[in-house]
Short mmCIF file of N, CA and C in Angstrom, two decimals:
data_model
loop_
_atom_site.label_atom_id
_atom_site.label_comp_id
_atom_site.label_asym_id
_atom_site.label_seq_id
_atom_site.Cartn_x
_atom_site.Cartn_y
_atom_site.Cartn_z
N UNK T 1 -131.22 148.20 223.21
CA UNK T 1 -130.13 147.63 222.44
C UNK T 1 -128.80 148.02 223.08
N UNK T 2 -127.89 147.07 223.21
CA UNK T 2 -126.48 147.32 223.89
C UNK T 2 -125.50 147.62 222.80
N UNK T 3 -124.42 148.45 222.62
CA UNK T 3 -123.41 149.07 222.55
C UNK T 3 -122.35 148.97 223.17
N UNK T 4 -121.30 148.77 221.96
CA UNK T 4 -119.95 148.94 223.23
C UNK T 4 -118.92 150.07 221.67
N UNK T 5 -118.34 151.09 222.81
CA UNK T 5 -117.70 151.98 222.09
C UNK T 5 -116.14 151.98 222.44
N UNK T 6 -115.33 152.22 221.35
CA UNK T 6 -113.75 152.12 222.23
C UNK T 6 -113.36 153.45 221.50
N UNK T 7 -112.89 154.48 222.32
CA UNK T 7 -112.06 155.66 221.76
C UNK T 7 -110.85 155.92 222.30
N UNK T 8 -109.99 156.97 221.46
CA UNK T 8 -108.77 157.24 222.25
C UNK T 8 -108.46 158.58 222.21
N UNK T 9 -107.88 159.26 223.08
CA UNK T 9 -107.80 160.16 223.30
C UNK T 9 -106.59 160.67 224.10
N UNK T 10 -105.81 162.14 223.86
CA UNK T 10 -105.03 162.23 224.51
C UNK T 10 -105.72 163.07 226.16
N UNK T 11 -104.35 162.92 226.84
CA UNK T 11 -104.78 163.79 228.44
C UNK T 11 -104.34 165.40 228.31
N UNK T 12 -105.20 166.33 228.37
CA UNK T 12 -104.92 167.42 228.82
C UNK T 12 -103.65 167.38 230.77
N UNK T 13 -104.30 166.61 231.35
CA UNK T 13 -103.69 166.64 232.93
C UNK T 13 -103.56 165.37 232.99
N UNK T 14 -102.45 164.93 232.91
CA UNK T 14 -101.97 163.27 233.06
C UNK T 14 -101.76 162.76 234.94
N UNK T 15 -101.93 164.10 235.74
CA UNK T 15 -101.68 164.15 237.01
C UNK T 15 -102.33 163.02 237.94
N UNK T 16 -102.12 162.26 239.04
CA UNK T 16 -102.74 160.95 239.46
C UNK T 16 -103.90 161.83 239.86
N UNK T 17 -104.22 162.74 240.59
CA UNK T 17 -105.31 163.82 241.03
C UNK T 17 -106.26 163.67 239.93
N UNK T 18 -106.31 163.98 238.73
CA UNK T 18 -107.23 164.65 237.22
C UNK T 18 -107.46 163.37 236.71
N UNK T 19 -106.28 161.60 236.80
CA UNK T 19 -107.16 160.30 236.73
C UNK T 19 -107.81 160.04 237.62
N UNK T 20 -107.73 160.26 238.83
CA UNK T 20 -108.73 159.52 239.93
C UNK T 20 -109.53 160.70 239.45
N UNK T 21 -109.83 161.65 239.51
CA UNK T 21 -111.17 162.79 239.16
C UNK T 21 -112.40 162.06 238.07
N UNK T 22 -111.29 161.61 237.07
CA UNK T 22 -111.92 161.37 235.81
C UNK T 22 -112.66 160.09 236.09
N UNK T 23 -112.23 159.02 237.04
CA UNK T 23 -112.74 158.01 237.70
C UNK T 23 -113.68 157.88 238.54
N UNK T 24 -113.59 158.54 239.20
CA UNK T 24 -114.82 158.89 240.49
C UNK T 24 -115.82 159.50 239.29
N UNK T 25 -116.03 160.35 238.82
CA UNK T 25 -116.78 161.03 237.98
C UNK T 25 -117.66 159.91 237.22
N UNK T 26 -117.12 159.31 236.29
CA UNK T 26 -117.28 158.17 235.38
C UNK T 26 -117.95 157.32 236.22
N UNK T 27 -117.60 156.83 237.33
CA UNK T 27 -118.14 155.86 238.34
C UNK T 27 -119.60 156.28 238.67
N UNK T 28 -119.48 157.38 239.46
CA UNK T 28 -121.02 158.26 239.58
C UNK T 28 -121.90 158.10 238.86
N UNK T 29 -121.62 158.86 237.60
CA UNK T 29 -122.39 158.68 236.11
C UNK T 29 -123.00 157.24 235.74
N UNK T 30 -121.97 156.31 235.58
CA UNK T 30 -121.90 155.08 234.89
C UNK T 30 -122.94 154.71 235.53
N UNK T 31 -123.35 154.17 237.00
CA UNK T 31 -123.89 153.19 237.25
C UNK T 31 -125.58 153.67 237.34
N UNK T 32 -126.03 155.04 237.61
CA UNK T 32 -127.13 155.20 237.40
C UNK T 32 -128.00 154.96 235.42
N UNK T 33 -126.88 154.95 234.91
CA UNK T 33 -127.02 155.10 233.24
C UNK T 33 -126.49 153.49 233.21
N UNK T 34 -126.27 152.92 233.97
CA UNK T 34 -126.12 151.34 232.87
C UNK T 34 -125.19 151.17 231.88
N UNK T 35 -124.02 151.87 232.47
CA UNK T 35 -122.81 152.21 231.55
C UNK T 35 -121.79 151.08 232.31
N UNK T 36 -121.22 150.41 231.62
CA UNK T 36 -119.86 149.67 232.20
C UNK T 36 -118.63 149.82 231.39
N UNK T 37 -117.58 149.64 231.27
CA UNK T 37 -116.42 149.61 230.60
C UNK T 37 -114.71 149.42 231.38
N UNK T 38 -114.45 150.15 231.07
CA UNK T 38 -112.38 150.05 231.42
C UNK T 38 -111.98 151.28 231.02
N UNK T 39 -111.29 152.06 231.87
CA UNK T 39 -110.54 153.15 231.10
C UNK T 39 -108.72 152.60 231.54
N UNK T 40 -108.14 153.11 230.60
CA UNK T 40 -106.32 152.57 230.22
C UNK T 40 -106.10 153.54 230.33
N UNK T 41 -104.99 154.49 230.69
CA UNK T 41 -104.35 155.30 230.65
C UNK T 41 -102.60 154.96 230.88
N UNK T 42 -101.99 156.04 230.14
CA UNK T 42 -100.35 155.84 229.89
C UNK T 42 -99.98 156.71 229.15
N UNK T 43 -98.99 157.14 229.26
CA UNK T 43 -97.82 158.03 228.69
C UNK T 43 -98.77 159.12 227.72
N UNK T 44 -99.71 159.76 228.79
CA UNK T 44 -101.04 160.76 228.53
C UNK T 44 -101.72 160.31 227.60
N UNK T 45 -102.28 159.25 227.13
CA UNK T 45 -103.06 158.74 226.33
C UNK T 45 -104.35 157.70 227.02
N UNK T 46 -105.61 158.16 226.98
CA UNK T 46 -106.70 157.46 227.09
C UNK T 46 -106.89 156.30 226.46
N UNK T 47 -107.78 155.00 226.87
CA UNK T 47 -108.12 154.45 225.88
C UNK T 47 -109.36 153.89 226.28
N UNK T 48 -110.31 153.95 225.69
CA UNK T 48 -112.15 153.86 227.35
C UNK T 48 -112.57 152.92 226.07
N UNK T 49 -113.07 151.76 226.95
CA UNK T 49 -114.36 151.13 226.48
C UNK T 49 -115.41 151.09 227.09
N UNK T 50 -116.44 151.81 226.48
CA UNK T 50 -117.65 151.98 227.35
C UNK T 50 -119.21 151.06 226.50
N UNK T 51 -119.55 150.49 227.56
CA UNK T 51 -121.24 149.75 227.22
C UNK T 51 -122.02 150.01 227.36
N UNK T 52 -123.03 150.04 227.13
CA UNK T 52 -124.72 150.35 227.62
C UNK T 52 -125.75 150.43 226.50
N UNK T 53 -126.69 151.04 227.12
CA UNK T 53 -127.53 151.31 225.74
C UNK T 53 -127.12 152.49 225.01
N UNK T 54 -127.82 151.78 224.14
CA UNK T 54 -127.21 153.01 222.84
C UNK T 54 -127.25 154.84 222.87
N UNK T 55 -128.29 154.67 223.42
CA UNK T 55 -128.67 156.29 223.82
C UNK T 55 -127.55 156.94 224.74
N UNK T 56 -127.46 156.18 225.83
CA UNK T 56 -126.29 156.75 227.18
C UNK T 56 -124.91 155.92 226.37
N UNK T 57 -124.59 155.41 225.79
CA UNK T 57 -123.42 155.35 225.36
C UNK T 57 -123.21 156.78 223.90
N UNK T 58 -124.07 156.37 223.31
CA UNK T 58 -123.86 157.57 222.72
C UNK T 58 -123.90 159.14 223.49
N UNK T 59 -124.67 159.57 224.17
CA UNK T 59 -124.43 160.81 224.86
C UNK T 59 -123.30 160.58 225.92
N UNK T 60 -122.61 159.57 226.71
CA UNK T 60 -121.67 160.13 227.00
C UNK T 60 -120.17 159.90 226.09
N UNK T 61 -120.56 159.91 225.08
CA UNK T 61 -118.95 159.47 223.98
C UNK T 61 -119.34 161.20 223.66
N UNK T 62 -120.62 161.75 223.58
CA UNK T 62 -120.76 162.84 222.98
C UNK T 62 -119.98 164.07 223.98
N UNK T 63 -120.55 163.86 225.19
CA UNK T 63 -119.72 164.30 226.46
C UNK T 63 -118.58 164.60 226.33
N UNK T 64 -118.05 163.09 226.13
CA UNK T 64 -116.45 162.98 226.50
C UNK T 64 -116.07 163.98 225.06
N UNK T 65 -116.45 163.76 224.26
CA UNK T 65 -115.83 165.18 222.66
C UNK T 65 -115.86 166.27 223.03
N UNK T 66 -116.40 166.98 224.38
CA UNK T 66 -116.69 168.49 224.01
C UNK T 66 -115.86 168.69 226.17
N UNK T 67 -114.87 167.62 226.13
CA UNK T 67 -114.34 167.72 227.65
C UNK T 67 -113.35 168.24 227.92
N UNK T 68 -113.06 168.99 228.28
CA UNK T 68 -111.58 169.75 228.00
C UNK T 68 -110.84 169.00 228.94
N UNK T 69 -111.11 168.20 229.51
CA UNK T 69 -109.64 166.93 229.72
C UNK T 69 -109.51 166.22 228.75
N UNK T 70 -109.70 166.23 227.76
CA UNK T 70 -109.79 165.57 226.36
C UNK T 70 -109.35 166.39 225.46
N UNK T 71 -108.60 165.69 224.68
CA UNK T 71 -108.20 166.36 223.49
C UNK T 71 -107.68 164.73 222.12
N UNK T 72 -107.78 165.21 221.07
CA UNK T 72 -108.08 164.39 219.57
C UNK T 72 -108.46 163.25 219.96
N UNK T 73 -109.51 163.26 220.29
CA UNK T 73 -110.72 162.25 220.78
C UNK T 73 -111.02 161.70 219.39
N UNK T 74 -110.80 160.14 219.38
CA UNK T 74 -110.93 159.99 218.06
C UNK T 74 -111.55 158.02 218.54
N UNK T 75 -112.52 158.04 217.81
CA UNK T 75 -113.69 156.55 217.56
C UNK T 75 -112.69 155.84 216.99
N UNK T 76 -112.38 154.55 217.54
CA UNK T 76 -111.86 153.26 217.18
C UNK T 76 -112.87 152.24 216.55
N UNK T 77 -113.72 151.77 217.81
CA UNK T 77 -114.40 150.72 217.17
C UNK T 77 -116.03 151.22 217.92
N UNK T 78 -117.16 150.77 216.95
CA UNK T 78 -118.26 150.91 217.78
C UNK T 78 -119.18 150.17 216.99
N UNK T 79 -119.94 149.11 217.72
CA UNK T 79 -120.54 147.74 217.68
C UNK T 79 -121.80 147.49 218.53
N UNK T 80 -123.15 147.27 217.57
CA UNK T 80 -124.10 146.26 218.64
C UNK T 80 -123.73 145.10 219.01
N UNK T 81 -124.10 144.62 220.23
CA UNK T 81 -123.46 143.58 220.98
C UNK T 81 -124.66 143.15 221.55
N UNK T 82 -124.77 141.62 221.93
CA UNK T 82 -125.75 141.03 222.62
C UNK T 82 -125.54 140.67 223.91
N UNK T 83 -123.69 140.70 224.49
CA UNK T 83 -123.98 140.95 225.47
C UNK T 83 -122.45 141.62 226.07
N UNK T 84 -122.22 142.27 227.18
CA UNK T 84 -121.49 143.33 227.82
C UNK T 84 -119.81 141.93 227.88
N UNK T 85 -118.89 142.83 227.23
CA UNK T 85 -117.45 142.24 228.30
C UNK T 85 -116.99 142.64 229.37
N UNK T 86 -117.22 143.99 229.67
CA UNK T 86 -116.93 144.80 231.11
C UNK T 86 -117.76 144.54 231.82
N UNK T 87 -118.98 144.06 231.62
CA UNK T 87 -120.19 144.05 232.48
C UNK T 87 -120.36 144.01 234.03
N UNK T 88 -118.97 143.67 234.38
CA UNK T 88 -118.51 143.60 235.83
C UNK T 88 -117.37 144.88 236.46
N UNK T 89 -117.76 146.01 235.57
CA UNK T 89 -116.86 147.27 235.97
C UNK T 89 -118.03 147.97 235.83
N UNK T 90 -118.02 149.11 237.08
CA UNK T 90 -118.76 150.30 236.28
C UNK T 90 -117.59 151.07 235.83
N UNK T 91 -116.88 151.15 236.15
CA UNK T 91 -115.18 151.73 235.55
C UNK T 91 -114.17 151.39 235.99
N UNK T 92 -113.39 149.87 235.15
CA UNK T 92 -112.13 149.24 235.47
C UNK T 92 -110.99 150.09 234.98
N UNK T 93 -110.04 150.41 235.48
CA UNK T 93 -108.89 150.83 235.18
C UNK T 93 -107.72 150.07 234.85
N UNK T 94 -106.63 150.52 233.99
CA UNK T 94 -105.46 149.60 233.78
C UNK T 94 -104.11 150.95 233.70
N UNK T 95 -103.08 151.01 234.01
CA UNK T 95 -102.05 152.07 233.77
C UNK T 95 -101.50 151.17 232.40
N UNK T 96 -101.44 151.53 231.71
CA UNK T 96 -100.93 150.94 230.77
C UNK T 96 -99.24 151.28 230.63
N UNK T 97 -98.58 152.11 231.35
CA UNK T 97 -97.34 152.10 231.55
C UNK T 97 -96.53 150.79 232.71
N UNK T 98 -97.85 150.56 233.20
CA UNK T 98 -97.09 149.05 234.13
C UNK T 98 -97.54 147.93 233.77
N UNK T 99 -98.12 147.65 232.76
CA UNK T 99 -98.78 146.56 231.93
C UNK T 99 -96.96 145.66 231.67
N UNK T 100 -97.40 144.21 231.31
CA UNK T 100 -95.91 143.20 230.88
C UNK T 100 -95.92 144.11 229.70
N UNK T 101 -94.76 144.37 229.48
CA UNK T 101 -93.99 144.90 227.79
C UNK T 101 -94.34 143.52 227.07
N UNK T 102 -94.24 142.26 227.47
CA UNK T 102 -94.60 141.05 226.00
C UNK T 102 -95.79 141.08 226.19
N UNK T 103 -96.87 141.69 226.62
CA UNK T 103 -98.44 141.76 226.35
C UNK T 103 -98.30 142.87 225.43
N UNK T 104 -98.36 143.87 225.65
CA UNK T 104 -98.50 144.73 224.71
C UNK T 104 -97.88 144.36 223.30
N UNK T 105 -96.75 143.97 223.57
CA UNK T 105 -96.12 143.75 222.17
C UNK T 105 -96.70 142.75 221.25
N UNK T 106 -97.53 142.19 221.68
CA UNK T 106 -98.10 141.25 221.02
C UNK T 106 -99.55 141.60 220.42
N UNK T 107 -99.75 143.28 220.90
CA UNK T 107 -100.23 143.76 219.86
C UNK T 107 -99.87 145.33 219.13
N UNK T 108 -98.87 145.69 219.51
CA UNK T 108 -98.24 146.82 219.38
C UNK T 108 -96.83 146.60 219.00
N UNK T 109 -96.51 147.84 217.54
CA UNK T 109 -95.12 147.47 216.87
C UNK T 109 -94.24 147.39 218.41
N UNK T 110 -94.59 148.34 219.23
CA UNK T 110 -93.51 148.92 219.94
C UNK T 110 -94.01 148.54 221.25
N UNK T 111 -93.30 148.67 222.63
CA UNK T 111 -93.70 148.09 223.83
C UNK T 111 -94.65 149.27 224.35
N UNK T 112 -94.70 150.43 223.94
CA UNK T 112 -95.60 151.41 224.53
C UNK T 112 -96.80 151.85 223.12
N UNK T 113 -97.83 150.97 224.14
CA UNK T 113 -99.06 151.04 223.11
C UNK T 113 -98.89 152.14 222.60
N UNK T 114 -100.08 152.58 221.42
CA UNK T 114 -100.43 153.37 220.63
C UNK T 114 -101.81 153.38 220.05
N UNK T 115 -103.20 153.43 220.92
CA UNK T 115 -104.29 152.82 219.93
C UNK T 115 -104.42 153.49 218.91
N UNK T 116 -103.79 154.89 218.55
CA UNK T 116 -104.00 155.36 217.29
C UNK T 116 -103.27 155.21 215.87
N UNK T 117 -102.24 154.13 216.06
CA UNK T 117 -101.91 153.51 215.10
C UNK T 117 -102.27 152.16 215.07
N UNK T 118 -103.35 151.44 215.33
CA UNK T 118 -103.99 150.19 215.81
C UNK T 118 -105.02 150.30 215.23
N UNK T 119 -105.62 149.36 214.83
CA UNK T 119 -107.11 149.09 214.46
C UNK T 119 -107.75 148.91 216.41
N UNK T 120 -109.24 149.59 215.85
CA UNK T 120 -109.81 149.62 217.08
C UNK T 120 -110.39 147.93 217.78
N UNK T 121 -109.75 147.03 216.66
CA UNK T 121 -110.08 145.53 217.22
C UNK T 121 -108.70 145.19 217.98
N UNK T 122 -107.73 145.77 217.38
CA UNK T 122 -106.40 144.93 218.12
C UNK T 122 -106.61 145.94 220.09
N UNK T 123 -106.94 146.87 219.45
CA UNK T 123 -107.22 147.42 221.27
C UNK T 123 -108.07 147.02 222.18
N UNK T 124 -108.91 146.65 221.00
CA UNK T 124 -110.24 145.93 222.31
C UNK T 124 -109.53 144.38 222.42
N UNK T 125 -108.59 143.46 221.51
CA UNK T 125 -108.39 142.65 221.97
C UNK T 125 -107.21 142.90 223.10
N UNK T 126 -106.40 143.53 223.11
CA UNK T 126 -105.35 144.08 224.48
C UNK T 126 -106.68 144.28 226.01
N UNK T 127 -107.64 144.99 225.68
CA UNK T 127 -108.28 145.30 226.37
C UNK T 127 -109.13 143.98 227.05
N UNK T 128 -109.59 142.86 226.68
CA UNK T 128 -109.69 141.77 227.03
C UNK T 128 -108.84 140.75 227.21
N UNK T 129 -107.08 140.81 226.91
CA UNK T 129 -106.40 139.99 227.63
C UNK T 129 -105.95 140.64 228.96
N UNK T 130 -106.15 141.86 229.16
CA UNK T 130 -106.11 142.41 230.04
C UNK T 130 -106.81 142.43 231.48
N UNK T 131 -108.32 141.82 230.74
CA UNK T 131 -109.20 141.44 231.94
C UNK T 131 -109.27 140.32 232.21
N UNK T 132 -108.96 139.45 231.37
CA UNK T 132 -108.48 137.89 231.36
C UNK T 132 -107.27 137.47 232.15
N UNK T 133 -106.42 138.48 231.99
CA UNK T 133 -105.41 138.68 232.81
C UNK T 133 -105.19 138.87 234.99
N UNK T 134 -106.13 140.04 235.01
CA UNK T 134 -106.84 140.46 235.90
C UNK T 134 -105.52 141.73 236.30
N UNK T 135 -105.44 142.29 235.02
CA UNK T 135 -104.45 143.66 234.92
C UNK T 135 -105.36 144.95 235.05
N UNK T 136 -106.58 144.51 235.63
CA UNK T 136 -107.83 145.84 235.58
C UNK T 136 -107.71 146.08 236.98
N UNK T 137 -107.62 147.56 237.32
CA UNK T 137 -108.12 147.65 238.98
C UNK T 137 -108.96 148.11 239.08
N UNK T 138 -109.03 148.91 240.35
CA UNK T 138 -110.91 149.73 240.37
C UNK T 138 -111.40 148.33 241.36
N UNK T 139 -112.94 149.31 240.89
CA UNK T 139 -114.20 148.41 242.27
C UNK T 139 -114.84 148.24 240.72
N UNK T 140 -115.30 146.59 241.18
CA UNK T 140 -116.25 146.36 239.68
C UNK T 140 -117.77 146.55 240.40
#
């Protein structure tokens, strides 16, 4: 059964070094486990959507809670799904500080997101105009 999870979280090390770490890492992991998603990052705030089966999505959301590059790791949205939207990332990236200010705003009061004042649907929908967009980088 497939899963897709969206959390947010702040950065202990917002440093470009400790995101590419967290990327390469995720990348490794992801593709032997059948994990795909997007990680966002901006103004030290995470925002990961991750897929797979339920088991490896759940153990690595469990992961990511006990990571000390992580901190108030907190569940937005989490959904069976029949089939993957990232399915073409093992880990797409977006800076969400160079994202258009009228994208975001069109789902955020303010031009610098916030998924923790957001319902975890208005982020996953940012998170798919985003790939619709082709505002994701990374190797899919």
């Amino acid at each position: 059964m497939l899963v897709r999870l969206l959390y947010a979280s702040r950065a202990v090390d917002t440093s470009k070094e400790a995101i590419e770490a967290i990327l390469s890492q995720s990348r490794a992991h992801n593709t032997p486990h059948g994990i795909t998603g997007i990680l966002c990052y901006g103004s030290g705030i995470f925002l990961q959507a991750i897929e797979g089966g339920r088991r490896a999505v759940n153990e690595l959301y469990s992961h990511i809670q006990k990571d000390p590059r992580h901190k108030d790791v907190e569940l937005l949205h989490y959904e069976e799904i029949t089939e993957r939207r990232f399915g073409g990332w093992t880990m797409g990236q977006v800076n969400l500080s160079k994202i258009n200010a009228a994208s975001v705003l069109r789902y955020s009061e303010t031009p610098d997101f916030d998924p923790y004042s957001v319902s975890g649907k208005v982020s996953l929908a940012l998170l798919e105009e985003l790939m619709a967009t082709a505002a994701i980088a990374g190797r899919p």
